[in-house]
Amino acid sequence: MSAQELEKTAQAMVAKGKGILAIDESFPTIKKRFDNITIESTEGNRRAYRDLLITNPGGAEYISGMILFDETMRQNTADGTPFPEALIKQGIMPGIKVDAGAKDLAGHSGEKITEGLDGLRDRLAEYRKLGAKFAKWRAVITIGDGIPGTGCIEANAHALARYAALCQEAGIVPMVEPEVLMDADNTIDRCYEVTEITLNTVFNQLYRQRVTIEHTILKTNMVISGKKCKTQAGIQEVADKTVRCLLRTVPAALPGIVFLSGGQSSQLATAHLNAMNKMHPHLPWPLSFSYGRALQDDCLKTWAGKSENLAAAQAALLHREKCNSLACLGEYTDKMEQAV
Ligand code: 13P
């Protein structure tokens, strides 16, 4: 892919009013999600569920790309069309999760390092042949007693930068995802502090590894209170602190920023994104979404593994996609939730 194509792909990922649907759950993660609706994580059930997500009529109006898992990249729709081809036909770009998961970081109790660099050049070449336009790598930063340490942040940022450089070499846009987890009891200000140092370190490493910022998408957490924190910051505070943190750390040359939902409720993830775009309409980059749970939760519950629920499940997904598309424009209101 030429430089122009990489730039075009990156810009199309964050086109006005569009975002990314993350459906790249690994085997252990999809099992957890299926356990919640008491269905077994078999190859057939995973295919049926991803088929529903991928072939949802009308989704292309709000969704620019979907992040797939390796298995999904090689599966077909019910009529035998490979999933990547089914997406391309709708005008949706296939993306692929290429990291091999977060493992314990030696010498750093409670902290993780994302693996998957070995052999990545060859895997990227294959994914490109299968139709991938962009790839995702998730680094996990945990907030806790005395953590994160500099060693963990630097190791993860370095791996993200090496992955991003390999992606661009292969003609694939890297979606660089440093995720500061929101599961602890920390305040929003602690999240701000950790997110700021993480993003600074990541962009420093991207520069060191000669990654072209114009051909990169950032996927990050919002600056938010830890789930177990007694005082939960309101929507406006989350929006303002997230935007301030990004303005201080992210180069203006970046084509766009998308957020993960990280365990926020579906409606709150939408409301936060909307508040950022409504109150801060003149940022250097578009702010959009790349949610997994916050787009899929209602859909998955509605489906419950039963084919007779397929249309209702697809409608639930489309509703969340539409709400988040409007949130990209700052035009979402919670009245839209009552119409369902
Ligand atoms: P959540 O929106 O469920 O956090 O997932 C997004 C994602 O892709 C995490 O890597």
JSON list of N, CA, C and O in Angstrom, two decimals, residues 5-54:
[
{"chain": "A", "resi": 5, "resn": "GLU", "atom": "N", "xyz": [-2.40, 5.58, 0.23]},
{"chain": "A", "resi": 5, "resn": "GLU", "atom": "CA", "xyz": [-3.45, 4.62, 0.62]},
{"chain": "A", "resi": 5, "resn": "GLU", "atom": "C", "xyz": [-3.54, 4.47, 2.13]},
{"chain": "A", "resi": 5, "resn": "GLU", "atom": "O", "xyz": [-4.63, 4.36, 2.69]},
{"chain": "A", "resi": 6, "resn": "LEU", "atom": "N", "xyz": [-2.37, 4.47, 2.80]},
{"chain": "A", "resi": 6, "resn": "LEU", "atom": "CA", "xyz": [-2.39, 4.39, 4.26]},
{"chain": "A", "resi": 6, "resn": "LEU", "atom": "C", "xyz": [-3.11, 5.60, 4.85]},
{"chain": "A", "resi": 6, "resn": "LEU", "atom": "O", "xyz": [-3.90, 5.48, 5.78]},
{"chain": "A", "resi": 7, "resn": "GLU", "atom": "N", "xyz": [-2.83, 6.75, 4.28]},
{"chain": "A", "resi": 7, "resn": "GLU", "atom": "CA", "xyz": [-3.45, 7.97, 4.78]},
{"chain": "A", "resi": 7, "resn": "GLU", "atom": "C", "xyz": [-4.97, 7.93, 4.54]},
{"chain": "A", "resi": 7, "resn": "GLU", "atom": "O", "xyz": [-5.76, 8.29, 5.41]},
{"chain": "A", "resi": 8, "resn": "LYS", "atom": "N", "xyz": [-5.33, 7.44, 3.36]},
{"chain": "A", "resi": 8, "resn": "LYS", "atom": "CA", "xyz": [-6.75, 7.36, 3.02]},
{"chain": "A", "resi": 8, "resn": "LYS", "atom": "C", "xyz": [-7.48, 6.40, 3.97]},
{"chain": "A", "resi": 8, "resn": "LYS", "atom": "O", "xyz": [-8.57, 6.68, 4.46]},
{"chain": "A", "resi": 9, "resn": "THR", "atom": "N", "xyz": [-6.84, 5.26, 4.23]},
{"chain": "A", "resi": 9, "resn": "THR", "atom": "CA", "xyz": [-7.45, 4.28, 5.15]},
{"chain": "A", "resi": 9, "resn": "THR", "atom": "C", "xyz": [-7.62, 4.90, 6.54]},
{"chain": "A", "resi": 9, "resn": "THR", "atom": "O", "xyz": [-8.69, 4.81, 7.14]},
{"chain": "A", "resi": 10, "resn": "ALA", "atom": "N", "xyz": [-6.55, 5.53, 7.04]},
{"chain": "A", "resi": 10, "resn": "ALA", "atom": "CA", "xyz": [-6.61, 6.10, 8.40]},
{"chain": "A", "resi": 10, "resn": "ALA", "atom": "C", "xyz": [-7.72, 7.15, 8.48]},
{"chain": "A", "resi": 10, "resn": "ALA", "atom": "O", "xyz": [-8.49, 7.18, 9.44]},
{"chain": "A", "resi": 11, "resn": "GLN", "atom": "N", "xyz": [-7.82, 7.97, 7.45]},
{"chain": "A", "resi": 11, "resn": "GLN", "atom": "CA", "xyz": [-8.86, 9.01, 7.48]},
{"chain": "A", "resi": 11, "resn": "GLN", "atom": "C", "xyz": [-10.26, 8.41, 7.35]},
{"chain": "A", "resi": 11, "resn": "GLN", "atom": "O", "xyz": [-11.20, 8.87, 8.01]},
{"chain": "A", "resi": 12, "resn": "ALA", "atom": "N", "xyz": [-10.38, 7.36, 6.54]},
{"chain": "A", "resi": 12, "resn": "ALA", "atom": "CA", "xyz": [-11.69, 6.73, 6.37]},
{"chain": "A", "resi": 12, "resn": "ALA", "atom": "C", "xyz": [-12.16, 6.06, 7.68]},
{"chain": "A", "resi": 12, "resn": "ALA", "atom": "O", "xyz": [-13.35, 5.98, 7.95]},
{"chain": "A", "resi": 13, "resn": "MET", "atom": "N", "xyz": [-11.20, 5.59, 8.47]},
{"chain": "A", "resi": 13, "resn": "MET", "atom": "CA", "xyz": [-11.57, 4.93, 9.74]},
{"chain": "A", "resi": 13, "resn": "MET", "atom": "C", "xyz": [-12.31, 5.90, 10.66]},
{"chain": "A", "resi": 13, "resn": "MET", "atom": "O", "xyz": [-13.15, 5.48, 11.45]},
{"chain": "A", "resi": 14, "resn": "VAL", "atom": "N", "xyz": [-11.94, 7.18, 10.59]},
{"chain": "A", "resi": 14, "resn": "VAL", "atom": "CA", "xyz": [-12.55, 8.18, 11.47]},
{"chain": "A", "resi": 14, "resn": "VAL", "atom": "C", "xyz": [-13.34, 9.21, 10.66]},
{"chain": "A", "resi": 14, "resn": "VAL", "atom": "O", "xyz": [-13.43, 10.37, 11.04]},
{"chain": "A", "resi": 15, "resn": "ALA", "atom": "N", "xyz": [-13.92, 8.75, 9.56]},
{"chain": "A", "resi": 15, "resn": "ALA", "atom": "CA", "xyz": [-14.74, 9.65, 8.73]},
{"chain": "A", "resi": 15, "resn": "ALA", "atom": "C", "xyz": [-15.88, 10.22, 9.58]},
{"chain": "A", "resi": 15, "resn": "ALA", "atom": "O", "xyz": [-16.31, 9.58, 10.56]},
{"chain": "A", "resi": 16, "resn": "LYS", "atom": "N", "xyz": [-16.37, 11.38, 9.20]},
{"chain": "A", "resi": 16, "resn": "LYS", "atom": "CA", "xyz": [-17.38, 12.08, 9.99]},
{"chain": "A", "resi": 16, "resn": "LYS", "atom": "C", "xyz": [-18.57, 11.17, 10.36]},
{"chain": "A", "resi": 16, "resn": "LYS", "atom": "O", "xyz": [-19.20, 10.59, 9.48]},
{"chain": "A", "resi": 17, "resn": "GLY", "atom": "N", "xyz": [-18.86, 11.09, 11.62]},
{"chain": "A", "resi": 17, "resn": "GLY", "atom": "CA", "xyz": [-20.02, 10.32, 12.09]},
{"chain": "A", "resi": 17, "resn": "GLY", "atom": "C", "xyz": [-19.84, 8.81, 12.03]},
{"chain": "A", "resi": 17, "resn": "GLY", "atom": "O", "xyz": [-20.80, 8.06, 12.18]},
{"chain": "A", "resi": 18, "resn": "LYS", "atom": "N", "xyz": [-18.60, 8.37, 11.83]},
{"chain": "A", "resi": 18, "resn": "LYS", "atom": "CA", "xyz": [-18.38, 6.92, 11.77]},
{"chain": "A", "resi": 18, "resn": "LYS", "atom": "C", "xyz": [-17.37, 6.47, 12.82]},
{"chain": "A", "resi": 18, "resn": "LYS", "atom": "O", "xyz": [-16.49, 7.22, 13.22]},
{"chain": "A", "resi": 19, "resn": "GLY", "atom": "N", "xyz": [-17.51, 5.21, 13.23]},
{"chain": "A", "resi": 19, "resn": "GLY", "atom": "CA", "xyz": [-16.59, 4.64, 14.20]},
{"chain": "A", "resi": 19, "resn": "GLY", "atom": "C", "xyz": [-16.34, 3.17, 13.91]},
{"chain": "A", "resi": 19, "resn": "GLY", "atom": "O", "xyz": [-16.76, 2.65, 12.86]},
{"chain": "A", "resi": 20, "resn": "ILE", "atom": "N", "xyz": [-15.67, 2.52, 14.84]},
{"chain": "A", "resi": 20, "resn": "ILE", "atom": "CA", "xyz": [-15.22, 1.14, 14.63]},
{"chain": "A", "resi": 20, "resn": "ILE", "atom": "C", "xyz": [-15.95, 0.22, 15.60]},
{"chain": "A", "resi": 20, "resn": "ILE", "atom": "O", "xyz": [-16.09, 0.55, 16.78]},
{"chain": "A", "resi": 21, "resn": "LEU", "atom": "N", "xyz": [-16.40, -0.91, 15.09]},
{"chain": "A", "resi": 21, "resn": "LEU", "atom": "CA", "xyz": [-16.98, -1.94, 15.96]},
{"chain": "A", "resi": 21, "resn": "LEU", "atom": "C", "xyz": [-15.90, -2.98, 16.25]},
{"chain": "A", "resi": 21, "resn": "LEU", "atom": "O", "xyz": [-15.37, -3.61, 15.34]},
{"chain": "A", "resi": 22, "resn": "ALA", "atom": "N", "xyz": [-15.57, -3.15, 17.53]},
{"chain": "A", "resi": 22, "resn": "ALA", "atom": "CA", "xyz": [-14.57, -4.14, 17.93]},
{"chain": "A", "resi": 22, "resn": "ALA", "atom": "C", "xyz": [-15.26, -5.47, 18.22]},
{"chain": "A", "resi": 22, "resn": "ALA", "atom": "O", "xyz": [-16.07, -5.57, 19.15]},
{"chain": "A", "resi": 23, "resn": "ILE", "atom": "N", "xyz": [-14.93, -6.48, 17.40]},
{"chain": "A", "resi": 23, "resn": "ILE", "atom": "CA", "xyz": [-15.50, -7.81, 17.63]},
{"chain": "A", "resi": 23, "resn": "ILE", "atom": "C", "xyz": [-14.35, -8.83, 17.64]},
{"chain": "A", "resi": 23, "resn": "ILE", "atom": "O", "xyz": [-14.45, -9.91, 17.08]},
{"chain": "A", "resi": 24, "resn": "ASP", "atom": "N", "xyz": [-13.26, -8.42, 18.27]},
{"chain": "A", "resi": 24, "resn": "ASP", "atom": "CA", "xyz": [-12.01, -9.20, 18.19]},
{"chain": "A", "resi": 24, "resn": "ASP", "atom": "C", "xyz": [-11.72, -9.96, 19.48]},
{"chain": "A", "resi": 24, "resn": "ASP", "atom": "O", "xyz": [-10.56, -10.20, 19.81]},
{"chain": "A", "resi": 25, "resn": "GLU", "atom": "N", "xyz": [-12.79, -10.34, 20.19]},
{"chain": "A", "resi": 25, "resn": "GLU", "atom": "CA", "xyz": [-12.56, -11.05, 21.45]},
{"chain": "A", "resi": 25, "resn": "GLU", "atom": "C", "xyz": [-11.78, -12.34, 21.21]},
{"chain": "A", "resi": 25, "resn": "GLU", "atom": "O", "xyz": [-12.09, -13.12, 20.31]},
{"chain": "A", "resi": 26, "resn": "SER", "atom": "N", "xyz": [-10.76, -12.55, 22.04]},
{"chain": "A", "resi": 26, "resn": "SER", "atom": "CA", "xyz": [-9.96, -13.77, 21.96]},
{"chain": "A", "resi": 26, "resn": "SER", "atom": "C", "xyz": [-10.80, -14.94, 22.49]},
{"chain": "A", "resi": 26, "resn": "SER", "atom": "O", "xyz": [-11.89, -14.74, 23.03]},
{"chain": "A", "resi": 27, "resn": "PHE", "atom": "N", "xyz": [-10.29, -16.17, 22.38]},
{"chain": "A", "resi": 27, "resn": "PHE", "atom": "CA", "xyz": [-11.06, -17.34, 22.85]},
{"chain": "A", "resi": 27, "resn": "PHE", "atom": "C", "xyz": [-11.48, -17.20, 24.32]},
{"chain": "A", "resi": 27, "resn": "PHE", "atom": "O", "xyz": [-12.67, -17.41, 24.64]},
{"chain": "A", "resi": 28, "resn": "PRO", "atom": "N", "xyz": [-10.56, -16.84, 25.24]},
{"chain": "A", "resi": 28, "resn": "PRO", "atom": "CA", "xyz": [-11.01, -16.72, 26.64]},
{"chain": "A", "resi": 28, "resn": "PRO", "atom": "C", "xyz": [-12.05, -15.61, 26.84]},
{"chain": "A", "resi": 28, "resn": "PRO", "atom": "O", "xyz": [-12.99, -15.76, 27.62]},
{"chain": "A", "resi": 29, "resn": "THR", "atom": "N", "xyz": [-11.89, -14.49, 26.10]},
{"chain": "A", "resi": 29, "resn": "THR", "atom": "CA", "xyz": [-12.82, -13.36, 26.31]},
{"chain": "A", "resi": 29, "resn": "THR", "atom": "C", "xyz": [-14.20, -13.67, 25.74]},
{"chain": "A", "resi": 29, "resn": "THR", "atom": "O", "xyz": [-15.22, -13.41, 26.40]},
{"chain": "A", "resi": 30, "resn": "ILE", "atom": "N", "xyz": [-14.28, -14.26, 24.57]},
{"chain": "A", "resi": 30, "resn": "ILE", "atom": "CA", "xyz": [-15.62, -14.56, 24.00]},
{"chain": "A", "resi": 30, "resn": "ILE", "atom": "C", "xyz": [-16.31, -15.62, 24.87]},
{"chain": "A", "resi": 30, "resn": "ILE", "atom": "O", "xyz": [-17.53, -15.59, 25.05]},
{"chain": "A", "resi": 31, "resn": "LYS", "atom": "N", "xyz": [-15.52, -16.51, 25.47]},
{"chain": "A", "resi": 31, "resn": "LYS", "atom": "CA", "xyz": [-16.11, -17.52, 26.37]},
{"chain": "A", "resi": 31, "resn": "LYS", "atom": "C", "xyz": [-16.78, -16.82, 27.55]},
{"chain": "A", "resi": 31, "resn": "LYS", "atom": "O", "xyz": [-17.90, -17.15, 27.93]},
{"chain": "A", "resi": 32, "resn": "LYS", "atom": "N", "xyz": [-16.06, -15.80, 28.10]},
{"chain": "A", "resi": 32, "resn": "LYS", "atom": "CA", "xyz": [-16.64, -15.03, 29.23]},
{"chain": "A", "resi": 32, "resn": "LYS", "atom": "C", "xyz": [-17.95, -14.37, 28.81]},
{"chain": "A", "resi": 32, "resn": "LYS", "atom": "O", "xyz": [-18.94, -14.40, 29.53]},
{"chain": "A", "resi": 33, "resn": "ARG", "atom": "N", "xyz": [-17.98, -13.77, 27.61]},
{"chain": "A", "resi": 33, "resn": "ARG", "atom": "CA", "xyz": [-19.19, -13.09, 27.14]},
{"chain": "A", "resi": 33, "resn": "ARG", "atom": "C", "xyz": [-20.33, -14.10, 26.92]},
{"chain": "A", "resi": 33, "resn": "ARG", "atom": "O", "xyz": [-21.48, -13.83, 27.25]},
{"chain": "A", "resi": 34, "resn": "PHE", "atom": "N", "xyz": [-20.00, -15.26, 26.34]},
{"chain": "A", "resi": 34, "resn": "PHE", "atom": "CA", "xyz": [-21.02, -16.28, 26.08]},
{"chain": "A", "resi": 34, "resn": "PHE", "atom": "C", "xyz": [-21.51, -16.91, 27.40]},
{"chain": "A", "resi": 34, "resn": "PHE", "atom": "O", "xyz": [-22.68, -17.29, 27.51]},
{"chain": "A", "resi": 35, "resn": "ASP", "atom": "N", "xyz": [-20.61, -17.03, 28.38]},
{"chain": "A", "resi": 35, "resn": "ASP", "atom": "CA", "xyz": [-21.03, -17.56, 29.70]},
{"chain": "A", "resi": 35, "resn": "ASP", "atom": "C", "xyz": [-22.17, -16.72, 30.27]},
{"chain": "A", "resi": 35, "resn": "ASP", "atom": "O", "xyz": [-23.09, -17.25, 30.89]},
{"chain": "A", "resi": 36, "resn": "ASN", "atom": "N", "xyz": [-22.10, -15.41, 30.05]},
{"chain": "A", "resi": 36, "resn": "ASN", "atom": "CA", "xyz": [-23.14, -14.50, 30.58]},
{"chain": "A", "resi": 36, "resn": "ASN", "atom": "C", "xyz": [-24.52, -14.79, 30.00]},
{"chain": "A", "resi": 36, "resn": "ASN", "atom": "O", "xyz": [-25.54, -14.46, 30.60]},
{"chain": "A", "resi": 37, "resn": "ILE", "atom": "N", "xyz": [-24.58, -15.35, 28.79]},
{"chain": "A", "resi": 37, "resn": "ILE", "atom": "CA", "xyz": [-25.89, -15.68, 28.20]},
{"chain": "A", "resi": 37, "resn": "ILE", "atom": "C", "xyz": [-26.06, -17.21, 28.14]},
{"chain": "A", "resi": 37, "resn": "ILE", "atom": "O", "xyz": [-26.92, -17.70, 27.41]},
{"chain": "A", "resi": 38, "resn": "THR", "atom": "N", "xyz": [-25.23, -17.89, 28.94]},
{"chain": "A", "resi": 38, "resn": "THR", "atom": "CA", "xyz": [-25.20, -19.36, 29.02]},
{"chain": "A", "resi": 38, "resn": "THR", "atom": "C", "xyz": [-25.29, -20.05, 27.65]},
{"chain": "A", "resi": 38, "resn": "THR", "atom": "O", "xyz": [-26.12, -20.93, 27.44]},
{"chain": "A", "resi": 39, "resn": "ILE", "atom": "N", "xyz": [-24.41, -19.62, 26.75]},
{"chain": "A", "resi": 39, "resn": "ILE", "atom": "CA", "xyz": [-24.23, -20.45, 25.56]},
{"chain": "A", "resi": 39, "resn": "ILE", "atom": "C", "xyz": [-22.76, -20.88, 25.47]},
{"chain": "A", "resi": 39, "resn": "ILE", "atom": "O", "xyz": [-21.87, -20.20, 25.97]},
{"chain": "A", "resi": 40, "resn": "GLU", "atom": "N", "xyz": [-22.57, -22.01, 24.84]},
{"chain": "A", "resi": 40, "resn": "GLU", "atom": "CA", "xyz": [-21.23, -22.59, 24.79]},
{"chain": "A", "resi": 40, "resn": "GLU", "atom": "C", "xyz": [-20.39, -21.88, 23.72]},
{"chain": "A", "resi": 40, "resn": "GLU", "atom": "O", "xyz": [-20.91, -21.53, 22.66]},
{"chain": "A", "resi": 41, "resn": "SER", "atom": "N", "xyz": [-19.10, -21.71, 24.02]},
{"chain": "A", "resi": 41, "resn": "SER", "atom": "CA", "xyz": [-18.23, -21.06, 23.03]},
{"chain": "A", "resi": 41, "resn": "SER", "atom": "C", "xyz": [-17.69, -22.10, 22.06]},
{"chain": "A", "resi": 41, "resn": "SER", "atom": "O", "xyz": [-16.53, -22.50, 22.12]},
{"chain": "A", "resi": 42, "resn": "THR", "atom": "N", "xyz": [-18.56, -22.54, 21.13]},
{"chain": "A", "resi": 42, "resn": "THR", "atom": "CA", "xyz": [-18.13, -23.48, 20.09]},
{"chain": "A", "resi": 42, "resn": "THR", "atom": "C", "xyz": [-17.79, -22.67, 18.84]},
{"chain": "A", "resi": 42, "resn": "THR", "atom": "O", "xyz": [-18.21, -21.51, 18.70]},
{"chain": "A", "resi": 43, "resn": "GLU", "atom": "N", "xyz": [-17.09, -23.31, 17.91]},
{"chain": "A", "resi": 43, "resn": "GLU", "atom": "CA", "xyz": [-16.75, -22.63, 16.65]},
{"chain": "A", "resi": 43, "resn": "GLU", "atom": "C", "xyz": [-18.03, -22.18, 15.94]},
{"chain": "A", "resi": 43, "resn": "GLU", "atom": "O", "xyz": [-18.12, -21.07, 15.43]},
{"chain": "A", "resi": 44, "resn": "GLY", "atom": "N", "xyz": [-19.06, -23.04, 15.98]},
{"chain": "A", "resi": 44, "resn": "GLY", "atom": "CA", "xyz": [-20.32, -22.74, 15.29]},
{"chain": "A", "resi": 44, "resn": "GLY", "atom": "C", "xyz": [-21.03, -21.55, 15.92]},
{"chain": "A", "resi": 44, "resn": "GLY", "atom": "O", "xyz": [-21.54, -20.67, 15.21]},
{"chain": "A", "resi": 45, "resn": "ASN", "atom": "N", "xyz": [-21.09, -21.52, 17.26]},
{"chain": "A", "resi": 45, "resn": "ASN", "atom": "CA", "xyz": [-21.76, -20.39, 17.92]},
{"chain": "A", "resi": 45, "resn": "ASN", "atom": "C", "xyz": [-21.01, -19.08, 17.71]},
{"chain": "A", "resi": 45, "resn": "ASN", "atom": "O", "xyz": [-21.62, -18.03, 17.53]},
{"chain": "A", "resi": 46, "resn": "ARG", "atom": "N", "xyz": [-19.67, -19.17, 17.75]},
{"chain": "A", "resi": 46, "resn": "ARG", "atom": "CA", "xyz": [-18.90, -17.93, 17.51]},
{"chain": "A", "resi": 46, "resn": "ARG", "atom": "C", "xyz": [-19.15, -17.44, 16.08]},
{"chain": "A", "resi": 46, "resn": "ARG", "atom": "O", "xyz": [-19.33, -16.25, 15.84]},
{"chain": "A", "resi": 47, "resn": "ARG", "atom": "N", "xyz": [-19.19, -18.36, 15.12]},
{"chain": "A", "resi": 47, "resn": "ARG", "atom": "CA", "xyz": [-19.42, -17.96, 13.73]},
{"chain": "A", "resi": 47, "resn": "ARG", "atom": "C", "xyz": [-20.81, -17.33, 13.58]},
{"chain": "A", "resi": 47, "resn": "ARG", "atom": "O", "xyz": [-20.97, -16.29, 12.95]},
{"chain": "A", "resi": 48, "resn": "ALA", "atom": "N", "xyz": [-21.82, -17.97, 14.18]},
{"chain": "A", "resi": 48, "resn": "ALA", "atom": "CA", "xyz": [-23.19, -17.46, 14.05]},
{"chain": "A", "resi": 48, "resn": "ALA", "atom": "C", "xyz": [-23.30, -16.05, 14.64]},
{"chain": "A", "resi": 48, "resn": "ALA", "atom": "O", "xyz": [-23.93, -15.16, 14.05]},
{"chain": "A", "resi": 49, "resn": "TYR", "atom": "N", "xyz": [-22.66, -15.85, 15.80]},
{"chain": "A", "resi": 49, "resn": "TYR", "atom": "CA", "xyz": [-22.75, -14.54, 16.44]},
{"chain": "A", "resi": 49, "resn": "TYR", "atom": "C", "xyz": [-22.03, -13.47, 15.61]},
{"chain": "A", "resi": 49, "resn": "TYR", "atom": "O", "xyz": [-22.55, -12.38, 15.36]},
{"chain": "A", "resi": 50, "resn": "ARG", "atom": "N", "xyz": [-20.83, -13.81, 15.15]},
{"chain": "A", "resi": 50, "resn": "ARG", "atom": "CA", "xyz": [-20.08, -12.82, 14.35]},
{"chain": "A", "resi": 50, "resn": "ARG", "atom": "C", "xyz": [-20.78, -12.57, 13.01]},
{"chain": "A", "resi": 50, "resn": "ARG", "atom": "O", "xyz": [-20.73, -11.45, 12.48]},
{"chain": "A", "resi": 51, "resn": "ASP", "atom": "N", "xyz": [-21.47, -13.56, 12.48]},
{"chain": "A", "resi": 51, "resn": "ASP", "atom": "CA", "xyz": [-22.23, -13.41, 11.24]},
{"chain": "A", "resi": 51, "resn": "ASP", "atom": "C", "xyz": [-23.30, -12.32, 11.43]},
{"chain": "A", "resi": 51, "resn": "ASP", "atom": "O", "xyz": [-23.45, -11.39, 10.61]},
{"chain": "A", "resi": 52, "resn": "LEU", "atom": "N", "xyz": [-24.00, -12.43, 12.56]},
{"chain": "A", "resi": 52, "resn": "LEU", "atom": "CA", "xyz": [-25.05, -11.46, 12.90]},
{"chain": "A", "resi": 52, "resn": "LEU", "atom": "C", "xyz": [-24.48, -10.02, 12.95]},
{"chain": "A", "resi": 52, "resn": "LEU", "atom": "O", "xyz": [-25.08, -9.08, 12.44]},
{"chain": "A", "resi": 53, "resn": "LEU", "atom": "N", "xyz": [-23.29, -9.90, 13.57]},
{"chain": "A", "resi": 53, "resn": "LEU", "atom": "CA", "xyz": [-22.69, -8.57, 13.72]},
{"chain": "A", "resi": 53, "resn": "LEU", "atom": "C", "xyz": [-22.22, -8.03, 12.36]},
{"chain": "A", "resi": 53, "resn": "LEU", "atom": "O", "xyz": [-22.42, -6.86, 12.03]},
{"chain": "A", "resi": 54, "resn": "ILE", "atom": "N", "xyz": [-21.60, -8.91, 11.59]},
{"chain": "A", "resi": 54, "resn": "ILE", "atom": "CA", "xyz": [-20.96, -8.48, 10.34]},
{"chain": "A", "resi": 54, "resn": "ILE", "atom": "C", "xyz": [-21.98, -8.17, 9.24]},
{"chain": "A", "resi": 54, "resn": "ILE", "atom": "O", "xyz": [-21.79, -7.26, 8.44]}
]
